[in-house]
Coordinates of N, CA and C in Angstrom, one line a residue:
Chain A
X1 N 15.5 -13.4 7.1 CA 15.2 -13.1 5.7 C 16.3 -12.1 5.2
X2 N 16.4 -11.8 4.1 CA 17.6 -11.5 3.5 C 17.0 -9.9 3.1
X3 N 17.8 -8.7 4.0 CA 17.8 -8.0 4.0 C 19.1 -6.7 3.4
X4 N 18.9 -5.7 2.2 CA 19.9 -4.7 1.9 C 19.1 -3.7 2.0
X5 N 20.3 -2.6 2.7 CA 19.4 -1.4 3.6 C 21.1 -0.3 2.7
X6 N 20.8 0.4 1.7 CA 21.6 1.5 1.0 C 21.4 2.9 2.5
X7 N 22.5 3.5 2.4 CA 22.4 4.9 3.0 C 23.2 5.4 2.5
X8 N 23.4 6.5 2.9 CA 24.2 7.7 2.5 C 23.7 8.6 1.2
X9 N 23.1 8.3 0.7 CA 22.4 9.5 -0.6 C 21.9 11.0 0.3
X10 N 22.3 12.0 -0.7 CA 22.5 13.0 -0.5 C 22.1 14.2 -1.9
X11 N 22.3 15.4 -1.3 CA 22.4 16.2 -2.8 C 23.4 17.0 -2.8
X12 N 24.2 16.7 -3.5 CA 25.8 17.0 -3.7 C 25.7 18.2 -5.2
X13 N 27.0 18.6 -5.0 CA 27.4 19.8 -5.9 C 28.3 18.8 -7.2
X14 N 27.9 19.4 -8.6 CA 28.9 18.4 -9.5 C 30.2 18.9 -9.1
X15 N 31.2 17.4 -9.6 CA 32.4 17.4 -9.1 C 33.0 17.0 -7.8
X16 N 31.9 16.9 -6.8 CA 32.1 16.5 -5.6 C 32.2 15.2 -5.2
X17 N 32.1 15.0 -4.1 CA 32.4 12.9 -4.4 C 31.2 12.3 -3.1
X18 N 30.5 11.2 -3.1 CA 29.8 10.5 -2.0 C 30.0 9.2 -1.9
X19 N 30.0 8.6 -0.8 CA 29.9 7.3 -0.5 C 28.8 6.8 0.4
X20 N 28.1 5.5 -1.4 CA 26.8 5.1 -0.4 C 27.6 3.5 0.3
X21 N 26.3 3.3 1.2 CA 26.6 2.0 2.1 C 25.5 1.2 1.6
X22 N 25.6 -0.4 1.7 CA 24.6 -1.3 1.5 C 24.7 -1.9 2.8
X23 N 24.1 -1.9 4.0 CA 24.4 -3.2 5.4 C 23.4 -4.4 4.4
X24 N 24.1 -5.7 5.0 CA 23.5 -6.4 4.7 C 22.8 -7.4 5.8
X25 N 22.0 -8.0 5.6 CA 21.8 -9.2 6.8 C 20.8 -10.2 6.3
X26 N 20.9 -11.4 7.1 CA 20.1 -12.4 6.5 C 20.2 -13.7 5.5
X27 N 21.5 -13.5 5.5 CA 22.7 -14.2 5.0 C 24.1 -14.0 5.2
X28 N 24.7 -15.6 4.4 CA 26.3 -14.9 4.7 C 27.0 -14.2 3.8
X29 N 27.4 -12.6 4.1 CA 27.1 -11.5 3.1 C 28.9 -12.2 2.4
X30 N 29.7 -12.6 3.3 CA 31.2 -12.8 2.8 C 30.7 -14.2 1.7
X31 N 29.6 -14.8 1.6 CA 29.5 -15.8 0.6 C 29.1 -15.4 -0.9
X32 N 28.8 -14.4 -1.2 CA 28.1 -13.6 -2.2 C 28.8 -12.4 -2.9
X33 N 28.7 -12.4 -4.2 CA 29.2 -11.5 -5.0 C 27.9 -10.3 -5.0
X34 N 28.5 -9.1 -5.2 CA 27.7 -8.2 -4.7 C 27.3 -6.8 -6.1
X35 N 26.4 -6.6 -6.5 CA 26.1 -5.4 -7.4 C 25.8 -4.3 -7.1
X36 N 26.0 -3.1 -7.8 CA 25.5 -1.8 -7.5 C 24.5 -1.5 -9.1
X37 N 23.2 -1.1 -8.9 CA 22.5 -0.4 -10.1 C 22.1 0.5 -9.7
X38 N 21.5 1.8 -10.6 CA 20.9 2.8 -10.7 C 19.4 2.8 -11.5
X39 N 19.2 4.0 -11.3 CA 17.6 4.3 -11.8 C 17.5 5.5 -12.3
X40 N 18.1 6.5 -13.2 CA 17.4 7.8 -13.4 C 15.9 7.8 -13.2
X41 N 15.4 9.2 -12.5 CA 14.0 9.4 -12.0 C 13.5 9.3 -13.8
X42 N 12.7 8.3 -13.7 CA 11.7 8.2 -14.8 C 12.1 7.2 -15.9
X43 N 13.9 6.7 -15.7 CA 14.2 5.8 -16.8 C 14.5 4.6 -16.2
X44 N 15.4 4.0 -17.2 CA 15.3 2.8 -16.8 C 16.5 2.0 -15.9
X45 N 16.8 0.7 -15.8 CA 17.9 0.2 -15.0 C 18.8 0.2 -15.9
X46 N 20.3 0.6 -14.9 CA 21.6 0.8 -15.5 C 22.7 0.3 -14.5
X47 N 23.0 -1.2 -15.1 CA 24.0 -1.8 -13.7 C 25.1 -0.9 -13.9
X48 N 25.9 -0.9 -13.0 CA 27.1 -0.1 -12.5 C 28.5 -0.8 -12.6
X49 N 28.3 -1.8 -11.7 CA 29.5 -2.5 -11.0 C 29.2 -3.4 -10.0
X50 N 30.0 -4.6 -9.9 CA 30.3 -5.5 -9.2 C 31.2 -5.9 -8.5
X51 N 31.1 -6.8 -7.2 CA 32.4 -7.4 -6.5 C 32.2 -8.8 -6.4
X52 N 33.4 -9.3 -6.1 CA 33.4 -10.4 -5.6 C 32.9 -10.9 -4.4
X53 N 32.9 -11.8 -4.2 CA 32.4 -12.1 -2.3 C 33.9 -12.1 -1.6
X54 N 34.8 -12.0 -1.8 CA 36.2 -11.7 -1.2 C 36.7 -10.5 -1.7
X55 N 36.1 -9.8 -2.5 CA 36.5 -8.4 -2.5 C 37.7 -7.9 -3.5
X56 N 38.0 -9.1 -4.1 CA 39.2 -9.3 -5.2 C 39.0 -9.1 -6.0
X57 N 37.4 -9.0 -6.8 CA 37.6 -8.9 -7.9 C 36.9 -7.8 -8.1
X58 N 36.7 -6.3 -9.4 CA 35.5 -5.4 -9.4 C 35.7 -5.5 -10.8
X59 N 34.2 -5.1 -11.7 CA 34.1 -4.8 -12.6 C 32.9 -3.4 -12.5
X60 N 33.2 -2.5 -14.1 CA 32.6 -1.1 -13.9 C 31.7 -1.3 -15.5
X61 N 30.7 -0.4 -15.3 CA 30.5 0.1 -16.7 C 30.9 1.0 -17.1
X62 N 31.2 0.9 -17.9 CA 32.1 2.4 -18.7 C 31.4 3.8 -18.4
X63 N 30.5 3.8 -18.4 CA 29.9 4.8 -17.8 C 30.8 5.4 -16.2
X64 N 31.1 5.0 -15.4 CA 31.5 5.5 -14.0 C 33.1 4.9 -13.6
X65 N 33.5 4.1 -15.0 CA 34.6 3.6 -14.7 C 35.7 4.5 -14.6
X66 N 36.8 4.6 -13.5 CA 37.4 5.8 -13.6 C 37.1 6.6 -12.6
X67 N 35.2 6.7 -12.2 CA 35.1 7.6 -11.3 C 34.4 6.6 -9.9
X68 N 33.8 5.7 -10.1 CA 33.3 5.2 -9.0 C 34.1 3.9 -8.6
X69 N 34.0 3.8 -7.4 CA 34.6 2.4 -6.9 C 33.8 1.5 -5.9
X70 N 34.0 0.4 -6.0 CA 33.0 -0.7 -5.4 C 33.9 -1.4 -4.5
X71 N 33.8 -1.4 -3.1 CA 34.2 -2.5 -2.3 C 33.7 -2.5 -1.4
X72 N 34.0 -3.6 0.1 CA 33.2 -4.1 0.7 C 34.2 -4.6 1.8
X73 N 33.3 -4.8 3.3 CA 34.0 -4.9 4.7 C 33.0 -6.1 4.6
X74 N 33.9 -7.1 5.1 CA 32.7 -8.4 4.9 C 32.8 -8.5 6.5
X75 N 33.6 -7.8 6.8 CA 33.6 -8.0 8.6 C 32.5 -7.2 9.3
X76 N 32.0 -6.5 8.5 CA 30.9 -5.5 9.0 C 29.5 -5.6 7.7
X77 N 29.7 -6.6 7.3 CA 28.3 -7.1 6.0 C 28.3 -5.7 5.2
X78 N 28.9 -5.1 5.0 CA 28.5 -3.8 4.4 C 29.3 -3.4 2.9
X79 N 28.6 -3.4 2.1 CA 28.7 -3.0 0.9 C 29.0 -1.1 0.3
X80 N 30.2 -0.8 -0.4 CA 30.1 0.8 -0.4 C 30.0 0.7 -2.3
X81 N 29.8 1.8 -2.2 CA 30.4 2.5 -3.7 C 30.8 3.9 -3.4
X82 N 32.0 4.4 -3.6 CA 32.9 5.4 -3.3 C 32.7 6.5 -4.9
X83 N 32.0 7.4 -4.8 CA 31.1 7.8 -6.2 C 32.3 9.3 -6.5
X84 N 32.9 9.8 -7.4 CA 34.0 10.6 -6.9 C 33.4 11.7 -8.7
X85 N 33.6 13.0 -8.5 CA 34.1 13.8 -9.4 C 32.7 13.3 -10.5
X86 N 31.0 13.8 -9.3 CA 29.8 13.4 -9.5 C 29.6 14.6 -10.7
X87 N 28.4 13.9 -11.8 CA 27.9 14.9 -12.6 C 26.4 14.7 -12.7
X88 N 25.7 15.7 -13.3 CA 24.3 16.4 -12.9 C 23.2 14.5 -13.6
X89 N 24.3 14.0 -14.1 CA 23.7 12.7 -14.8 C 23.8 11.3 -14.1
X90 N 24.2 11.4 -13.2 CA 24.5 10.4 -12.5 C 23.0 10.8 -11.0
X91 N 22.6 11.8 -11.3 CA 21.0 12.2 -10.2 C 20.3 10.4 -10.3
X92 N 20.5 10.0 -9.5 CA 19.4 8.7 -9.9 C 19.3 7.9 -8.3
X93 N 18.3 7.0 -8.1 CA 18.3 6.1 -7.3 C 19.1 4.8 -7.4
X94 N 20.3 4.6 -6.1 CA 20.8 3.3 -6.7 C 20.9 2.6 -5.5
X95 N 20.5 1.2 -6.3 CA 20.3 0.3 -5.4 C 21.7 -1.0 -5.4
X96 N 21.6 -1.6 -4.6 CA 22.4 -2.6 -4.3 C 22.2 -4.1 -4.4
X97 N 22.4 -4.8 -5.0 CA 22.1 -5.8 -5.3 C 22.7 -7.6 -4.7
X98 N 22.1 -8.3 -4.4 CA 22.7 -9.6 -4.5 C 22.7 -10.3 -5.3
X99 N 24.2 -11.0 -5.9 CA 24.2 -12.1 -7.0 C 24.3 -13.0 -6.2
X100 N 23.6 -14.1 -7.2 CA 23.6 -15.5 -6.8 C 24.9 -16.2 -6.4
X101 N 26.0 -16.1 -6.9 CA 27.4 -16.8 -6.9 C 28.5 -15.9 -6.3
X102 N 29.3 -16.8 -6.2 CA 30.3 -16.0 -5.1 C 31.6 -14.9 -5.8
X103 N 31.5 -15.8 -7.1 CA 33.0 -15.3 -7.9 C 33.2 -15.8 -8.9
X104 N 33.5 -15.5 -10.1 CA 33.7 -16.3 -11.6 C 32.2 -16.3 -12.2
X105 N 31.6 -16.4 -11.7 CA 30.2 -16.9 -12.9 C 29.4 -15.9 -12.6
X106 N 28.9 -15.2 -13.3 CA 28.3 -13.8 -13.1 C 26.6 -13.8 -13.3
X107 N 25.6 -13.8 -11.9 CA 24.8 -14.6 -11.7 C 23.2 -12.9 -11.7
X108 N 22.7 -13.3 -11.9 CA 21.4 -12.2 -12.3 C 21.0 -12.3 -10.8
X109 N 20.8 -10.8 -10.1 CA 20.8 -10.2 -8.8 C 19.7 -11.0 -8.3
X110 N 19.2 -11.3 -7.5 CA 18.0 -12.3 -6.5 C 17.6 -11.1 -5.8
X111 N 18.1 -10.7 -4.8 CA 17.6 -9.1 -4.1 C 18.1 -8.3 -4.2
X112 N 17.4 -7.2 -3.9 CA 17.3 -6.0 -3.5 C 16.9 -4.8 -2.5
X113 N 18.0 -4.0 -2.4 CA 17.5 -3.1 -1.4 C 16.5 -1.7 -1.9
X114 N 16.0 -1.2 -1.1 CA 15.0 -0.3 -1.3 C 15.7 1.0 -2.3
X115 N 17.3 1.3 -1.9 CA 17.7 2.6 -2.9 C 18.2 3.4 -2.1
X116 N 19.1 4.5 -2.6 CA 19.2 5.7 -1.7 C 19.7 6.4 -2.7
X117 N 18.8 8.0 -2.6 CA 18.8 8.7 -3.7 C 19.3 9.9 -3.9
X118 N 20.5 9.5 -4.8 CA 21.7 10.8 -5.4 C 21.1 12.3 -6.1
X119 N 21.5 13.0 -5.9 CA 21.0 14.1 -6.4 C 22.1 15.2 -6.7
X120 N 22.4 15.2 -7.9 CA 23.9 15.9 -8.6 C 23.2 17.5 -9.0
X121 N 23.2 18.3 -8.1 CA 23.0 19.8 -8.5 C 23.6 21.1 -8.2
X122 N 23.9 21.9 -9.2 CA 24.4 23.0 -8.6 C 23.6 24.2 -7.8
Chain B
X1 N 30.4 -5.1 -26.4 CA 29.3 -5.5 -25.3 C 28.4 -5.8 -25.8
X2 N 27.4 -6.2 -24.8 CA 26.1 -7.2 -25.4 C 25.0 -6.4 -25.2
X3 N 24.2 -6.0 -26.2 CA 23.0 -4.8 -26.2 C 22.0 -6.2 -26.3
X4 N 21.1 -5.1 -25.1 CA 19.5 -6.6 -25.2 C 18.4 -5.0 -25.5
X5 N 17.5 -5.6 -27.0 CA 16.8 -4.9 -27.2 C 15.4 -5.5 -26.8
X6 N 14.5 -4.7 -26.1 CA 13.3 -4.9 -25.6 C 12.2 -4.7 -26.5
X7 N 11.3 -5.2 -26.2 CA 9.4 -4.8 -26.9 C 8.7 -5.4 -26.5
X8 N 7.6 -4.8 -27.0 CA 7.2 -3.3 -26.9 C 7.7 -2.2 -25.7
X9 N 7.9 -0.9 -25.5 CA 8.4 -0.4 -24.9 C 7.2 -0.1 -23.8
X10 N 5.7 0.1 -24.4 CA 4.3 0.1 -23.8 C 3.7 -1.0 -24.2
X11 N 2.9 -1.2 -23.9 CA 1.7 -2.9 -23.7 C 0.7 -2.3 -22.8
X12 N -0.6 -1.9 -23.6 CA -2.0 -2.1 -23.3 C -2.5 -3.0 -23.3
X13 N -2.8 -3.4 -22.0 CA -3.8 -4.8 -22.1 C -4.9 -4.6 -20.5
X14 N -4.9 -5.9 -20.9 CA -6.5 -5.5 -20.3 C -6.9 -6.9 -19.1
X15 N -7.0 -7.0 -17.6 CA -7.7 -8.0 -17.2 C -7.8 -9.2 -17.3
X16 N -7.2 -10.4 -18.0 CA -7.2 -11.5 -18.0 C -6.6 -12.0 -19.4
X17 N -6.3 -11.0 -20.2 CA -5.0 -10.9 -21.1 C -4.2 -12.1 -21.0
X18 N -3.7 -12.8 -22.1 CA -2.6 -13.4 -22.5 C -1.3 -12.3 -22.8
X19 N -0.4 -12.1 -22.2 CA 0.4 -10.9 -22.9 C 2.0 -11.5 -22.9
X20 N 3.1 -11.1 -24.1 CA 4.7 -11.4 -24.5 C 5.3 -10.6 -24.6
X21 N 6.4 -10.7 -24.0 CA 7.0 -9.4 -23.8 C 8.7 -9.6 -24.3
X22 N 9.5 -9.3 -25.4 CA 10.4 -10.1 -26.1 C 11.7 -9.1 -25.7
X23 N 12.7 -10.4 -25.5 CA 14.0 -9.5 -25.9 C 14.7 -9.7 -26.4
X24 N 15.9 -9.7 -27.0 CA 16.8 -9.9 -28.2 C 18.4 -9.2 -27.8
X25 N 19.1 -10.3 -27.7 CA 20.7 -9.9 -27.6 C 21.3 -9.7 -28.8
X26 N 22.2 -9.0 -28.8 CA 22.9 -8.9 -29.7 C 23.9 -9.6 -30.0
X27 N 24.1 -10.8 -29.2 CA 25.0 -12.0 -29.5 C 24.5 -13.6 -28.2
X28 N 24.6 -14.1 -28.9 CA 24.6 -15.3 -28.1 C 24.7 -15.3 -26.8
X29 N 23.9 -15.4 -25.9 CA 24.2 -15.5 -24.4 C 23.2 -16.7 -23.6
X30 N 23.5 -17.6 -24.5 CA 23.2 -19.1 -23.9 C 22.0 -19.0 -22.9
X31 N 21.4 -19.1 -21.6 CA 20.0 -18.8 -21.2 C 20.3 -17.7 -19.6
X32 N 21.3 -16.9 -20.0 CA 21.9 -16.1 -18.9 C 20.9 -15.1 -19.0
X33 N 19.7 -15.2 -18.5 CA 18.9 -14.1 -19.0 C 17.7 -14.2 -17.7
X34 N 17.5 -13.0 -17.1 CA 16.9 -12.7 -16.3 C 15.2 -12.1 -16.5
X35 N 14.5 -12.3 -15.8 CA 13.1 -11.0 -16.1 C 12.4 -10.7 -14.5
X36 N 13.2 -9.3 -14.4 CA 12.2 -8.4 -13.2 C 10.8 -8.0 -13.6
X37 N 10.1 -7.9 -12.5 CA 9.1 -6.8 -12.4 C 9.4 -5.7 -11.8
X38 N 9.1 -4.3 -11.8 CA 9.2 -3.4 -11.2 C 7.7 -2.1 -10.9
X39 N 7.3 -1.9 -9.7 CA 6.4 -1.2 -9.4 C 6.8 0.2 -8.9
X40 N 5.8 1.4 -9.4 CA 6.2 2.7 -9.1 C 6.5 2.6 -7.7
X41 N 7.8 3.2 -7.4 CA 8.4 3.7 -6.3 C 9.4 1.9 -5.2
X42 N 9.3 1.2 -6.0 CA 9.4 0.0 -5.6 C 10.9 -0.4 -6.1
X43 N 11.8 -1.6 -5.3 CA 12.9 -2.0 -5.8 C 12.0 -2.5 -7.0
X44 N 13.1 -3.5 -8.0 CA 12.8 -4.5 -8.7 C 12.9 -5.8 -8.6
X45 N 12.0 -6.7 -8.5 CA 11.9 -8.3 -7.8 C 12.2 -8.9 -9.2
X46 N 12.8 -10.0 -8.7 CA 13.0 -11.1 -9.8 C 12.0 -12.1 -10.2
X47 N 11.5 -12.1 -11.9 CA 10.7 -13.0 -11.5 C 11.0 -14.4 -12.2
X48 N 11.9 -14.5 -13.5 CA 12.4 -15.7 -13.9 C 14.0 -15.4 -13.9
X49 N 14.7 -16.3 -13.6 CA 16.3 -16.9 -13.9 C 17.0 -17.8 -15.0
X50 N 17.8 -17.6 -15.2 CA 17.9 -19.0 -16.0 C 17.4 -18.7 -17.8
X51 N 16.7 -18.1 -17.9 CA 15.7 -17.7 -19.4 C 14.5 -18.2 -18.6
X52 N 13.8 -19.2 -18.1 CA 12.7 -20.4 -17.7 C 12.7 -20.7 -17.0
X53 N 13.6 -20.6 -15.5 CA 13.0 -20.9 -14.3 C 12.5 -20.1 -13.7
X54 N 11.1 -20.4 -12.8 CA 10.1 -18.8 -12.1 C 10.9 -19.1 -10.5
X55 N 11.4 -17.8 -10.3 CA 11.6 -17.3 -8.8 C 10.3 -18.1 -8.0
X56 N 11.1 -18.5 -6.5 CA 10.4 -19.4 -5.8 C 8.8 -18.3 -5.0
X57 N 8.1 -18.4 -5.7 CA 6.7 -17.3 -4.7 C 6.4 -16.5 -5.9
X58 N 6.6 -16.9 -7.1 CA 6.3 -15.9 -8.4 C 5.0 -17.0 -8.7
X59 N 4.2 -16.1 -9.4 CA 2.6 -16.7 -9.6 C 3.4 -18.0 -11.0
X60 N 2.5 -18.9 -10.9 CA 2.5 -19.7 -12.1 C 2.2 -19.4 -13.5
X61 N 1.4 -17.7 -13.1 CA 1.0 -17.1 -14.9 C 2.0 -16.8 -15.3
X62 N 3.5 -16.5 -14.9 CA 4.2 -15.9 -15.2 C 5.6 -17.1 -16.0
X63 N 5.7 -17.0 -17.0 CA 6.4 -17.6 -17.9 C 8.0 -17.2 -18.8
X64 N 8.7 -17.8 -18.7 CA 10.2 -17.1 -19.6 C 10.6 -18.3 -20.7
X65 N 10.7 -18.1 -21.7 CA 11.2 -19.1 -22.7 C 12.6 -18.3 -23.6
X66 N 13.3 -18.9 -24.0 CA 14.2 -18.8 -25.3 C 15.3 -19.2 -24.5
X67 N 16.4 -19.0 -26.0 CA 18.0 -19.4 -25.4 C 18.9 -18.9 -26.8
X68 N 20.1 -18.5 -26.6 CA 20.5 -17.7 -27.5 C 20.5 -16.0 -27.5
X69 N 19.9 -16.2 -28.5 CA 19.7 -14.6 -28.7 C 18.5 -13.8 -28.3
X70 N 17.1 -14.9 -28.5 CA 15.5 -14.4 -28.3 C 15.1 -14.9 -27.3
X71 N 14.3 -14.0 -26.8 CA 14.0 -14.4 -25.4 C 12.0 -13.9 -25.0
X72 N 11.7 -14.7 -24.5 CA 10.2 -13.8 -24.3 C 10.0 -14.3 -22.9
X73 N 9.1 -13.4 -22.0 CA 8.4 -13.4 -20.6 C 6.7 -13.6 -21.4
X74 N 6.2 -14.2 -20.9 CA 4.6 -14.6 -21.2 C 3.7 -14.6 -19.8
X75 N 2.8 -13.7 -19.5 CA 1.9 -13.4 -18.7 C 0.7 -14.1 -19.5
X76 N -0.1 -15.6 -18.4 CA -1.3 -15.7 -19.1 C -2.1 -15.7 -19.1
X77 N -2.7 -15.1 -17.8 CA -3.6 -14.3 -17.7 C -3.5 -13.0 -16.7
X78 N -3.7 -12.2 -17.4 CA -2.6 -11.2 -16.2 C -3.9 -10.4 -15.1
X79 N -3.3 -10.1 -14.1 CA -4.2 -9.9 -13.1 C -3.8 -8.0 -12.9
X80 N -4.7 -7.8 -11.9 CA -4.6 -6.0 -11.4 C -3.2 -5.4 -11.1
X81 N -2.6 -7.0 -10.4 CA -1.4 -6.7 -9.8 C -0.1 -6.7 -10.5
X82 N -0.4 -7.3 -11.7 CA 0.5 -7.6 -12.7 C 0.8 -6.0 -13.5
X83 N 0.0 -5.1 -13.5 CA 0.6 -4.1 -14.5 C 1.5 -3.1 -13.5
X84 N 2.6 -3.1 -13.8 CA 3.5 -2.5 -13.8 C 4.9 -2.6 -14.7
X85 N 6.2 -2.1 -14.6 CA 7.1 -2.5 -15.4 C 8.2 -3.6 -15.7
X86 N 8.3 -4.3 -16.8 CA 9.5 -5.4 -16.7 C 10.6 -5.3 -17.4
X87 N 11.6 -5.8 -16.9 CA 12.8 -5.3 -17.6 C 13.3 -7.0 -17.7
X88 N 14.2 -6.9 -18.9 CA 14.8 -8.1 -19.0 C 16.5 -7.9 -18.6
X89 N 17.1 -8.8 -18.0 CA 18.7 -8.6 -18.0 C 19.6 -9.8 -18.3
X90 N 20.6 -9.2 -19.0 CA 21.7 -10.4 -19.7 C 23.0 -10.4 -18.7
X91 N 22.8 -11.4 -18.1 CA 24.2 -11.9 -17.1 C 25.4 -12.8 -17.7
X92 N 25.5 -12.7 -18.9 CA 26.5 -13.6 -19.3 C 27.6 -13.4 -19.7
X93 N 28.1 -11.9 -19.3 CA 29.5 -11.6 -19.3 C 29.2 -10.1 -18.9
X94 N 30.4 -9.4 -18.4 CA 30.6 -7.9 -17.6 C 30.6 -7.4 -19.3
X95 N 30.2 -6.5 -19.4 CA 29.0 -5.2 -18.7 C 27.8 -6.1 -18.5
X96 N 27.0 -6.5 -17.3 CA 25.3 -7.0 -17.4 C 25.1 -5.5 -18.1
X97 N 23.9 -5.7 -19.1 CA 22.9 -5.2 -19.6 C 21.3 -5.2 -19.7
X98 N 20.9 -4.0 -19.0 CA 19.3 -4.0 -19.4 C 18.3 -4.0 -20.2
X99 N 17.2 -4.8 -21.0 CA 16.5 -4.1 -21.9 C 15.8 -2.6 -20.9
X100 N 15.4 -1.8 -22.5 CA 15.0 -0.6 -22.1 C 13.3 -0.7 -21.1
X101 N 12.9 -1.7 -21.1 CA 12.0 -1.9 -20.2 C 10.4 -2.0 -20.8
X102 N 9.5 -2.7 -20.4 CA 8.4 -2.3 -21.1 C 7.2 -2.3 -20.2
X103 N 6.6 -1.0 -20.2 CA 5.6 -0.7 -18.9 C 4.1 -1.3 -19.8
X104 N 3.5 -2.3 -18.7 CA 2.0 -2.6 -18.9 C 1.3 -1.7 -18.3
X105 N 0.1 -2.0 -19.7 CA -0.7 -0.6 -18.8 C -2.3 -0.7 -18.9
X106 N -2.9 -0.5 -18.4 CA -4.6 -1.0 -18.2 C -4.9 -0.3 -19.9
X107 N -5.5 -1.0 -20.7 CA -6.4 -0.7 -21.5 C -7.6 -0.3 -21.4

């Protein structure tokens, strides 16, 4: 069964930087284009960013563009976002996501992993 | 970019309810339109694709219609396990965007 397991969330100082992981398993993770979303505690969903299933392609929301980066070891199924020059607004649960398609056609996430939760405070 | 506005933001209802839950792009996005459910402390599951097709293990009450711009999810008869929150999402070009979500809630 198709499993995403996020780690690395922490509670960081603003301005600092973290990198979460997604492992994946349960499929073939190098066949799949891959998402990153968030959750502020209490609001609502705010996608992030995407990759390709070959790792060539990323897109950002303007929100984190600039500061966060999305890529991926398909040799090790594992998915990152590289989160850099963090602010007190970015505190949220983010999860990782699977799209349906591999690349070019931008497909609404099928799973998801449980989260791992950022916490931006001084 | 493409803003998808949601409604109601709340939805009282009640046990065996018929309930619609609507969203609205702000430009044409053909049937690239998603609808989660989401439960406190829970990822979010998918429960239609496409605007209209139901995720394979999603109950049969659970319904997606439109194309274009308007979109609705229809619960029809909603059960205990059904109240929690849904969000709708537009995949039809970078930035995906979320409606703001709309939590059911026992009347």
């Amino acid at each position: 069964q198709v499993q995403l397991v996020e780690s690395g969330g922490d509670v960081v100082q603003p301005g600092r930087s973290l990198r979460l992981s997604c492992a994946a398993s349960g499929f073939t993770f190098s066949g799949q284009a891959m998402h990153w979303v968030r959750q502020a505690p209490g609001k609502g969903l705010e996608w992030l960013a995407a990759i390709s299933n070959d790792g060539g392609y990323q897109e950002y929301a303007d929100s984190v563009r600039g500061r966060f980066t999305i890529s991926r070891e398909n040799t090790k199924n594992t998915l990152y976002l590289q989160m850099n020059s963090l602010r007190v607004e970015d505190t949220a649960l983010y999860y990782c996501a699977r799209d349906v398609y591999s690349a070019g056609t931008v497909g609404a996430p099928d799973y998801w992993g449980q989260g791992a939760l950022v916490t931006v405070s001084s | 970019d493409i803003q998808m506005t949601q409604s109601p933001s709340s939805l009282p209802a009640s046990v065996g309810d018929r309930v619609t839950i609507t969203c609205r792009a702000s430009q044409d996005i053909r049937n690239d339109l998603a609808w989660y459910q989401q439960k406190p402390g829970k990822a979010p599951e998918r429960l239609i694709y496409a605007a209209s097709s139901l995720q394979s293990g999603v109950p049969s009450r659970f319904s997606g219609s439109g194309s274009g711009t308007d979109f609705t999810l229809t619960i029809s008869s909603l059960q205990p396990e059904d109240f929690a929150t849904y969000y709708c999402l537009h995949h039809n070009s970078y930035p995906l965007t979320f409606g703001q979500g709309t939590k059911l809630e026992i009347k």
